[in-house]
């Protein structure tokens, strides 16, 4: 007949020689092997009866065995807590990690009610410090289960001190769970818990950028102010973006004297370069000196030399160059500055002026000097490209030629400045400069990029933007824009898409305008299957289930608005968004890619290619697509329906309107042209049914298309465009 637990414990205790720590450890192991958690609790009760709990303080093995038994056997758990209280009262001994181990086990098991009871029992005496408690919360707060969140919030609200804002909020935001972070922020604010460090700064900056109506507490505003101060630009531009060619404003002699005195003082101390505000004032003074028609250029340069001027800024250089009437005279002025040991700034504007003067391009030089673009705007590569693209859209050929020449001059100078002496490839560490990645052919850039990735090198968004700008420049362009349907353009588009995919695979953001251009290009080439595939790939890049922060190109970040308060007037702080940011948010990259223009164009392309209305050439035959064969004129509508099903915002009214326009236009051309061009026309009702099938629901009422059958379009003039 087997022994009872008590009898077995008596026998095991008799075998113990001295009743010390080692002996009680043997007893616990013996009872655990025979009776499990019940046997361990029997030993615990015996120690408590004999007031021998002091052995618990001396042995990690005994404490581990008791805690493991306590978390397994809920009916005996209060005995464990009672023993811990006895140790605290009698010996002032606080059981290490008792609260953390019990709570971790119960929360991980999903026993939320037991976890709440355990917290109520242990928190008054065994609550860990803020950092340990924060690690416990951080381990479970990422679990979006409603019961887990309610349990954690109940535990948090019952804490005597609330100081977990800077632990939980950053953990949630880094995991891409901004919605949950916003809910916890409300809980923290109700509990009087505020941020005290910059750990929560990225989340607060995200709120300030994407949810501008957020009301921040003074503590949160202080963190935002610290971030703004750290991320504010080191060099501030002086003056406005657009330069005025008119005569400079007059300044008093005392003001000019004050500027020169400050400059001499700073120069004598050797700290002039560390005082940009003094340097800016001096540059303004020199600009007025060089621009004055009362002072000959040679005398003005000599006066600047006598005043201790060692270098001039771009505005002063522009003012001096404007005094010349030809490229030859500008070259003479540059040589005079060199003789006087006055250096010219190495910025993009001055580089372009020097290159134009050296090559004798009088017209380009005159256009650049007379341009209303501020000299410092040329220093930013993306700004130069934006100006070029804007001039192309406005069909301003004069400014377009100027910007292309400026960019070319800067690239030439960059290549010359980055050339380095030859070295032994077998011993030197491989390095990748921009010149090793920038080629005229996109496929060569893709190969160079893949080689760089294979050697564990990475690129940033600046390099990616430069690569893509060079790739897009390879497209053939005519007076109406890119020749999408040419055989050469089809080849280049495939290469650029491959290059973009390679860049995106490195978690480098690509601006939405570039993605949209690639998608529309596929549409204009009639490759609607490829368009649908690339669209879904973009949605996969921003899948909310990724649970992380996703890169966003700085061109797609929210911009400062006039309605923003002072602390929201910020620089572009972050290039990351949480994965759970809604696709419907108007600053989400997908919202910008698949905007209204894209949706309208895709619907129109479906009609265009199904009805063979495109202006094709012998080298660009009509492309056959699976989507076109299956959904006919509604192939574009089906692409939008697939995007809608993935969570992308699709404007139902816009799609319906575009579909109606497509049906209307095709019916009008059908009555006007008939079968003269060999087309297979569809009735309005057939098109309506195709649109409903592609959309997955009724897109438009039947009453609309019924009236089109009776409408006589032959009296109307032919559609234009």
Short mmCIF file of N, CA and C in Angstrom, two decimals, residues 200-307:
data_model
loop_
_atom_site.label_atom_id
_atom_site.label_comp_id
_atom_site.label_asym_id
_atom_site.label_seq_id
_atom_site.Cartn_x
_atom_site.Cartn_y
_atom_site.Cartn_z
N UNK A 200 10.55 58.49 -25.87
CA UNK A 200 9.23 58.57 -26.49
C UNK A 200 9.18 59.61 -27.60
N UNK A 201 10.30 60.24 -27.89
CA UNK A 201 10.32 61.31 -28.88
C UNK A 201 9.87 60.91 -30.27
N UNK A 202 10.35 59.78 -30.82
CA UNK A 202 9.89 59.39 -32.17
C UNK A 202 8.38 59.23 -32.27
N UNK A 203 7.77 58.67 -31.23
CA UNK A 203 6.31 58.51 -31.26
C UNK A 203 5.62 59.87 -31.21
N UNK A 204 6.10 60.77 -30.35
CA UNK A 204 5.49 62.09 -30.25
C UNK A 204 5.67 62.86 -31.55
N UNK A 205 6.84 62.73 -32.18
CA UNK A 205 7.06 63.40 -33.46
C UNK A 205 6.13 62.84 -34.54
N UNK A 206 5.90 61.54 -34.48
CA UNK A 206 4.95 60.92 -35.42
C UNK A 206 3.55 61.49 -35.22
N UNK A 207 3.11 61.60 -33.97
CA UNK A 207 1.79 62.19 -33.71
C UNK A 207 1.72 63.63 -34.21
N UNK A 208 2.79 64.40 -33.95
CA UNK A 208 2.79 65.79 -34.36
C UNK A 208 2.75 65.94 -35.87
N UNK A 209 3.30 64.95 -36.59
CA UNK A 209 3.37 65.04 -38.05
C UNK A 209 2.12 64.51 -38.72
N UNK A 210 1.60 63.39 -38.22
CA UNK A 210 0.51 62.71 -38.91
C UNK A 210 -0.85 62.95 -38.27
N UNK A 211 -0.88 63.42 -37.05
CA UNK A 211 -2.15 63.73 -36.37
C UNK A 211 -2.00 65.11 -35.73
N UNK A 212 -2.08 66.13 -36.56
CA UNK A 212 -1.74 67.48 -36.12
C UNK A 212 -2.75 68.07 -35.15
N UNK A 213 -3.89 67.43 -34.97
CA UNK A 213 -4.87 67.94 -34.00
C UNK A 213 -4.64 67.38 -32.60
N UNK A 214 -3.58 66.64 -32.41
CA UNK A 214 -3.30 66.05 -31.10
C UNK A 214 -2.98 67.15 -30.09
N UNK A 215 -3.58 67.05 -28.92
CA UNK A 215 -3.29 67.98 -27.83
C UNK A 215 -2.21 67.37 -26.94
N UNK A 216 -1.07 68.03 -26.88
CA UNK A 216 0.06 67.52 -26.11
C UNK A 216 0.11 68.18 -24.74
N UNK A 217 0.57 67.42 -23.76
CA UNK A 217 0.77 67.96 -22.42
C UNK A 217 2.05 68.78 -22.41
N UNK A 218 2.25 69.62 -21.40
CA UNK A 218 3.51 70.40 -21.32
C UNK A 218 4.74 69.50 -21.30
N UNK A 219 4.63 68.32 -20.65
CA UNK A 219 5.78 67.41 -20.62
C UNK A 219 6.09 66.86 -22.01
N UNK A 220 5.05 66.55 -22.75
CA UNK A 220 5.26 66.04 -24.11
C UNK A 220 5.80 67.13 -25.02
N UNK A 221 5.33 68.35 -24.83
CA UNK A 221 5.84 69.46 -25.64
C UNK A 221 7.32 69.70 -25.37
N UNK A 222 7.72 69.50 -24.13
CA UNK A 222 9.14 69.70 -23.79
C UNK A 222 10.00 68.68 -24.53
N UNK A 223 9.53 67.43 -24.60
CA UNK A 223 10.27 66.41 -25.35
C UNK A 223 10.32 66.76 -26.83
N UNK A 224 9.20 67.24 -27.37
CA UNK A 224 9.18 67.65 -28.77
C UNK A 224 10.14 68.79 -29.03
N UNK A 225 10.18 69.74 -28.11
CA UNK A 225 11.09 70.87 -28.29
C UNK A 225 12.54 70.41 -28.30
N UNK A 226 12.87 69.44 -27.45
CA UNK A 226 14.24 68.91 -27.43
C UNK A 226 14.58 68.24 -28.76
N UNK A 227 13.61 67.52 -29.32
CA UNK A 227 13.83 66.85 -30.60
C UNK A 227 14.00 67.87 -31.71
N UNK A 228 13.15 68.89 -31.69
CA UNK A 228 13.24 69.91 -32.73
C UNK A 228 14.57 70.63 -32.68
N UNK A 229 15.03 70.87 -31.47
CA UNK A 229 16.31 71.57 -31.31
C UNK A 229 17.46 70.72 -31.83
N UNK A 230 17.39 69.42 -31.57
CA UNK A 230 18.45 68.53 -32.03
C UNK A 230 18.45 68.35 -33.53
N UNK A 231 17.25 68.34 -34.13
CA UNK A 231 17.13 68.05 -35.55
C UNK A 231 16.95 69.29 -36.41
N UNK A 232 17.08 70.47 -35.83
CA UNK A 232 16.99 71.68 -36.63
C UNK A 232 18.22 71.80 -37.51
N UNK A 233 18.08 72.36 -38.69
CA UNK A 233 19.22 72.46 -39.60
C UNK A 233 20.33 73.29 -39.00
N UNK A 234 21.57 72.81 -39.20
CA UNK A 234 22.73 73.51 -38.64
C UNK A 234 23.02 74.82 -39.37
N UNK A 235 22.70 74.85 -40.68
CA UNK A 235 22.96 76.05 -41.48
C UNK A 235 21.63 76.58 -41.99
N UNK A 236 21.30 77.76 -41.57
CA UNK A 236 20.03 78.36 -42.00
C UNK A 236 20.26 79.27 -43.19
N UNK A 237 19.37 79.21 -44.14
CA UNK A 237 19.46 80.06 -45.32
C UNK A 237 19.05 81.47 -44.97
N UNK A 238 19.75 82.40 -45.55
CA UNK A 238 19.44 83.80 -45.32
C UNK A 238 18.66 84.33 -46.50
N UNK A 239 17.75 85.23 -46.23
CA UNK A 239 16.96 85.80 -47.30
C UNK A 239 15.83 84.87 -47.70
N UNK A 240 15.19 85.20 -48.79
CA UNK A 240 14.07 84.40 -49.27
C UNK A 240 14.55 83.42 -50.32
N UNK A 241 13.66 82.51 -50.69
CA UNK A 241 14.02 81.52 -51.71
C UNK A 241 14.23 82.19 -53.06
N UNK A 242 13.41 83.16 -53.39
CA UNK A 242 13.54 83.86 -54.66
C UNK A 242 14.36 85.13 -54.46
N UNK A 243 15.42 85.24 -55.25
CA UNK A 243 16.30 86.40 -55.13
C UNK A 243 15.76 87.54 -55.97
N UNK A 244 15.83 88.72 -55.45
CA UNK A 244 15.39 89.92 -56.17
C UNK A 244 16.59 90.53 -56.89
N UNK A 245 16.42 90.83 -58.16
CA UNK A 245 17.52 91.39 -58.93
C UNK A 245 17.68 92.88 -58.66
N UNK A 246 16.68 93.47 -58.04
CA UNK A 246 16.71 94.92 -57.82
C UNK A 246 17.90 95.32 -56.95
N UNK A 247 18.11 96.64 -56.87
CA UNK A 247 19.25 97.16 -56.11
C UNK A 247 19.14 96.74 -54.66
N UNK A 248 20.27 96.41 -54.01
CA UNK A 248 20.25 95.98 -52.61
C UNK A 248 19.79 97.11 -51.71
N UNK A 249 19.23 96.71 -50.56
CA UNK A 249 18.79 97.72 -49.60
C UNK A 249 19.98 98.44 -49.02
N UNK A 250 19.79 99.72 -48.76
CA UNK A 250 20.87 100.52 -48.23
C UNK A 250 21.01 100.30 -46.74
N UNK A 251 22.24 100.19 -46.29
CA UNK A 251 22.52 100.05 -44.87
C UNK A 251 23.41 101.19 -44.44
N UNK A 252 23.29 101.57 -43.24
CA UNK A 252 24.08 102.70 -42.74
C UNK A 252 25.54 102.33 -42.66
N UNK A 253 26.39 103.34 -42.69
CA UNK A 253 27.83 103.10 -42.60
C UNK A 253 28.21 102.53 -41.24
N UNK A 254 27.49 102.98 -40.23
CA UNK A 254 27.80 102.45 -38.90
C UNK A 254 27.52 100.96 -38.82
N UNK A 255 26.45 100.51 -39.53
CA UNK A 255 26.12 99.08 -39.53
C UNK A 255 27.20 98.29 -40.26
N UNK A 256 27.67 98.81 -41.43
CA UNK A 256 28.73 98.13 -42.16
C UNK A 256 30.00 98.09 -41.33
N UNK A 257 30.30 99.18 -40.64
CA UNK A 257 31.50 99.22 -39.81
C UNK A 257 31.41 98.21 -38.68
N UNK A 258 30.20 98.07 -38.12
CA UNK A 258 30.01 97.10 -37.04
C UNK A 258 30.25 95.68 -37.53
N UNK A 259 29.77 95.39 -38.76
CA UNK A 259 29.97 94.06 -39.32
C UNK A 259 31.46 93.79 -39.52
N UNK A 260 32.17 94.75 -40.11
CA UNK A 260 33.60 94.54 -40.36
C UNK A 260 34.39 94.42 -39.06
N UNK A 261 33.99 95.18 -38.06
CA UNK A 261 34.67 95.09 -36.77
C UNK A 261 34.48 93.72 -36.15
N UNK A 262 33.26 93.23 -36.25
CA UNK A 262 33.00 91.90 -35.71
C UNK A 262 33.80 90.84 -36.45
N UNK A 263 33.88 91.02 -37.78
CA UNK A 263 34.65 90.06 -38.58
C UNK A 263 36.12 90.08 -38.21
N UNK A 264 36.70 91.28 -38.08
CA UNK A 264 38.12 91.36 -37.71
C UNK A 264 38.36 90.75 -36.35
N UNK A 265 37.42 90.99 -35.41
CA UNK A 265 37.58 90.45 -34.06
C UNK A 265 37.55 88.93 -34.08
N UNK A 266 36.59 88.38 -34.83
CA UNK A 266 36.49 86.93 -34.89
C UNK A 266 37.69 86.33 -35.62
N UNK A 267 38.16 87.02 -36.67
CA UNK A 267 39.31 86.53 -37.42
C UNK A 267 40.56 86.52 -36.55
N UNK A 268 40.73 87.57 -35.77
CA UNK A 268 41.89 87.64 -34.89
C UNK A 268 41.87 86.56 -33.83
N UNK A 269 40.68 86.15 -33.43
CA UNK A 269 40.57 85.08 -32.44
C UNK A 269 40.64 83.70 -33.08
N UNK A 270 40.60 83.65 -34.43
CA UNK A 270 40.64 82.36 -35.11
C UNK A 270 39.36 81.60 -35.06
N UNK A 271 38.24 82.27 -34.80
CA UNK A 271 36.96 81.55 -34.65
C UNK A 271 35.92 82.01 -35.64
N UNK A 272 36.37 82.59 -36.72
CA UNK A 272 35.39 83.12 -37.67
C UNK A 272 34.56 82.01 -38.29
N UNK A 273 35.20 80.85 -38.54
CA UNK A 273 34.45 79.77 -39.17
C UNK A 273 33.41 79.19 -38.25
N UNK A 274 33.58 79.38 -36.94
CA UNK A 274 32.62 78.81 -36.00
C UNK A 274 31.46 79.74 -35.71
N UNK A 275 31.44 80.91 -36.35
CA UNK A 275 30.36 81.87 -36.13
C UNK A 275 29.65 82.12 -37.44
N UNK A 276 28.70 81.25 -37.84
CA UNK A 276 28.04 81.41 -39.15
C UNK A 276 27.25 82.69 -39.25
N UNK A 277 26.74 83.20 -38.10
CA UNK A 277 25.95 84.41 -38.20
C UNK A 277 26.81 85.61 -38.59
N UNK A 278 28.07 85.65 -38.06
CA UNK A 278 29.00 86.72 -38.45
C UNK A 278 29.38 86.57 -39.92
N UNK A 279 29.63 85.31 -40.32
CA UNK A 279 30.01 85.07 -41.71
C UNK A 279 28.90 85.49 -42.67
N UNK A 280 27.65 85.25 -42.29
CA UNK A 280 26.51 85.62 -43.13
C UNK A 280 26.42 87.14 -43.26
N UNK A 281 26.63 87.83 -42.15
CA UNK A 281 26.58 89.30 -42.20
C UNK A 281 27.67 89.86 -43.09
N UNK A 282 28.88 89.27 -42.98
CA UNK A 282 29.99 89.74 -43.80
C UNK A 282 29.72 89.47 -45.27
N UNK A 283 29.15 88.31 -45.57
CA UNK A 283 28.83 87.98 -46.96
C UNK A 283 27.83 88.98 -47.52
N UNK A 284 26.86 89.38 -46.69
CA UNK A 284 25.90 90.38 -47.13
C UNK A 284 26.57 91.72 -47.41
N UNK A 285 27.54 92.09 -46.55
CA UNK A 285 28.27 93.34 -46.76
C UNK A 285 29.09 93.29 -48.05
N UNK A 286 29.79 92.16 -48.26
CA UNK A 286 30.61 92.02 -49.47
C UNK A 286 29.72 92.02 -50.71
N UNK A 287 28.54 91.40 -50.61
CA UNK A 287 27.60 91.39 -51.73
C UNK A 287 27.24 92.82 -52.13
N UNK A 288 26.93 93.64 -51.13
CA UNK A 288 26.59 95.04 -51.45
C UNK A 288 27.78 95.80 -52.02
N UNK A 289 28.97 95.47 -51.51
CA UNK A 289 30.18 96.12 -52.01
C UNK A 289 30.42 95.77 -53.48
N UNK A 290 30.27 94.48 -53.82
CA UNK A 290 30.51 94.04 -55.19
C UNK A 290 29.40 94.52 -56.14
N UNK A 291 28.17 94.67 -55.62
CA UNK A 291 27.05 95.05 -56.48
C UNK A 291 26.98 96.54 -56.73
N UNK A 292 27.69 97.33 -55.94
CA UNK A 292 27.60 98.78 -56.07
C UNK A 292 28.22 99.24 -57.39
N UNK A 293 27.45 99.98 -58.16
CA UNK A 293 27.96 100.50 -59.44
C UNK A 293 28.92 101.65 -59.24
N UNK A 294 29.01 102.17 -57.99
CA UNK A 294 29.92 103.29 -57.73
C UNK A 294 31.35 102.80 -57.52
N UNK A 295 31.51 101.50 -57.30
CA UNK A 295 32.85 100.97 -57.04
C UNK A 295 33.25 100.03 -58.16
N UNK A 296 34.34 100.28 -58.87
CA UNK A 296 34.79 99.36 -59.91
C UNK A 296 35.07 97.97 -59.32
N UNK A 297 34.90 96.91 -60.10
CA UNK A 297 35.10 95.55 -59.57
C UNK A 297 36.48 95.34 -58.97
N UNK A 298 37.55 95.82 -59.66
CA UNK A 298 38.90 95.62 -59.14
C UNK A 298 39.08 96.30 -57.79
N UNK A 299 38.55 97.55 -57.65
CA UNK A 299 38.66 98.27 -56.40
C UNK A 299 37.85 97.57 -55.30
N UNK A 300 36.66 97.06 -55.67
CA UNK A 300 35.83 96.38 -54.68
C UNK A 300 36.53 95.13 -54.15
N UNK A 301 37.16 94.37 -55.03
CA UNK A 301 37.88 93.18 -54.58
C UNK A 301 39.07 93.54 -53.70
N UNK A 302 39.76 94.63 -54.05
CA UNK A 302 40.91 95.06 -53.24
C UNK A 302 40.46 95.53 -51.86
N UNK A 303 39.34 96.27 -51.81
CA UNK A 303 38.81 96.70 -50.51
C UNK A 303 38.44 95.49 -49.64
N UNK A 304 37.86 94.47 -50.27
CA UNK A 304 37.53 93.26 -49.51
C UNK A 304 38.79 92.60 -48.98
N UNK A 305 39.86 92.58 -49.80
CA UNK A 305 41.12 92.01 -49.36
C UNK A 305 41.71 92.80 -48.19
N UNK A 306 41.66 94.14 -48.29
CA UNK A 306 42.19 94.97 -47.20
C UNK A 306 41.39 94.82 -45.91
N UNK A 307 40.09 94.48 -46.05
CA UNK A 307 39.26 94.32 -44.86
C UNK A 307 39.46 92.95 -44.21
#
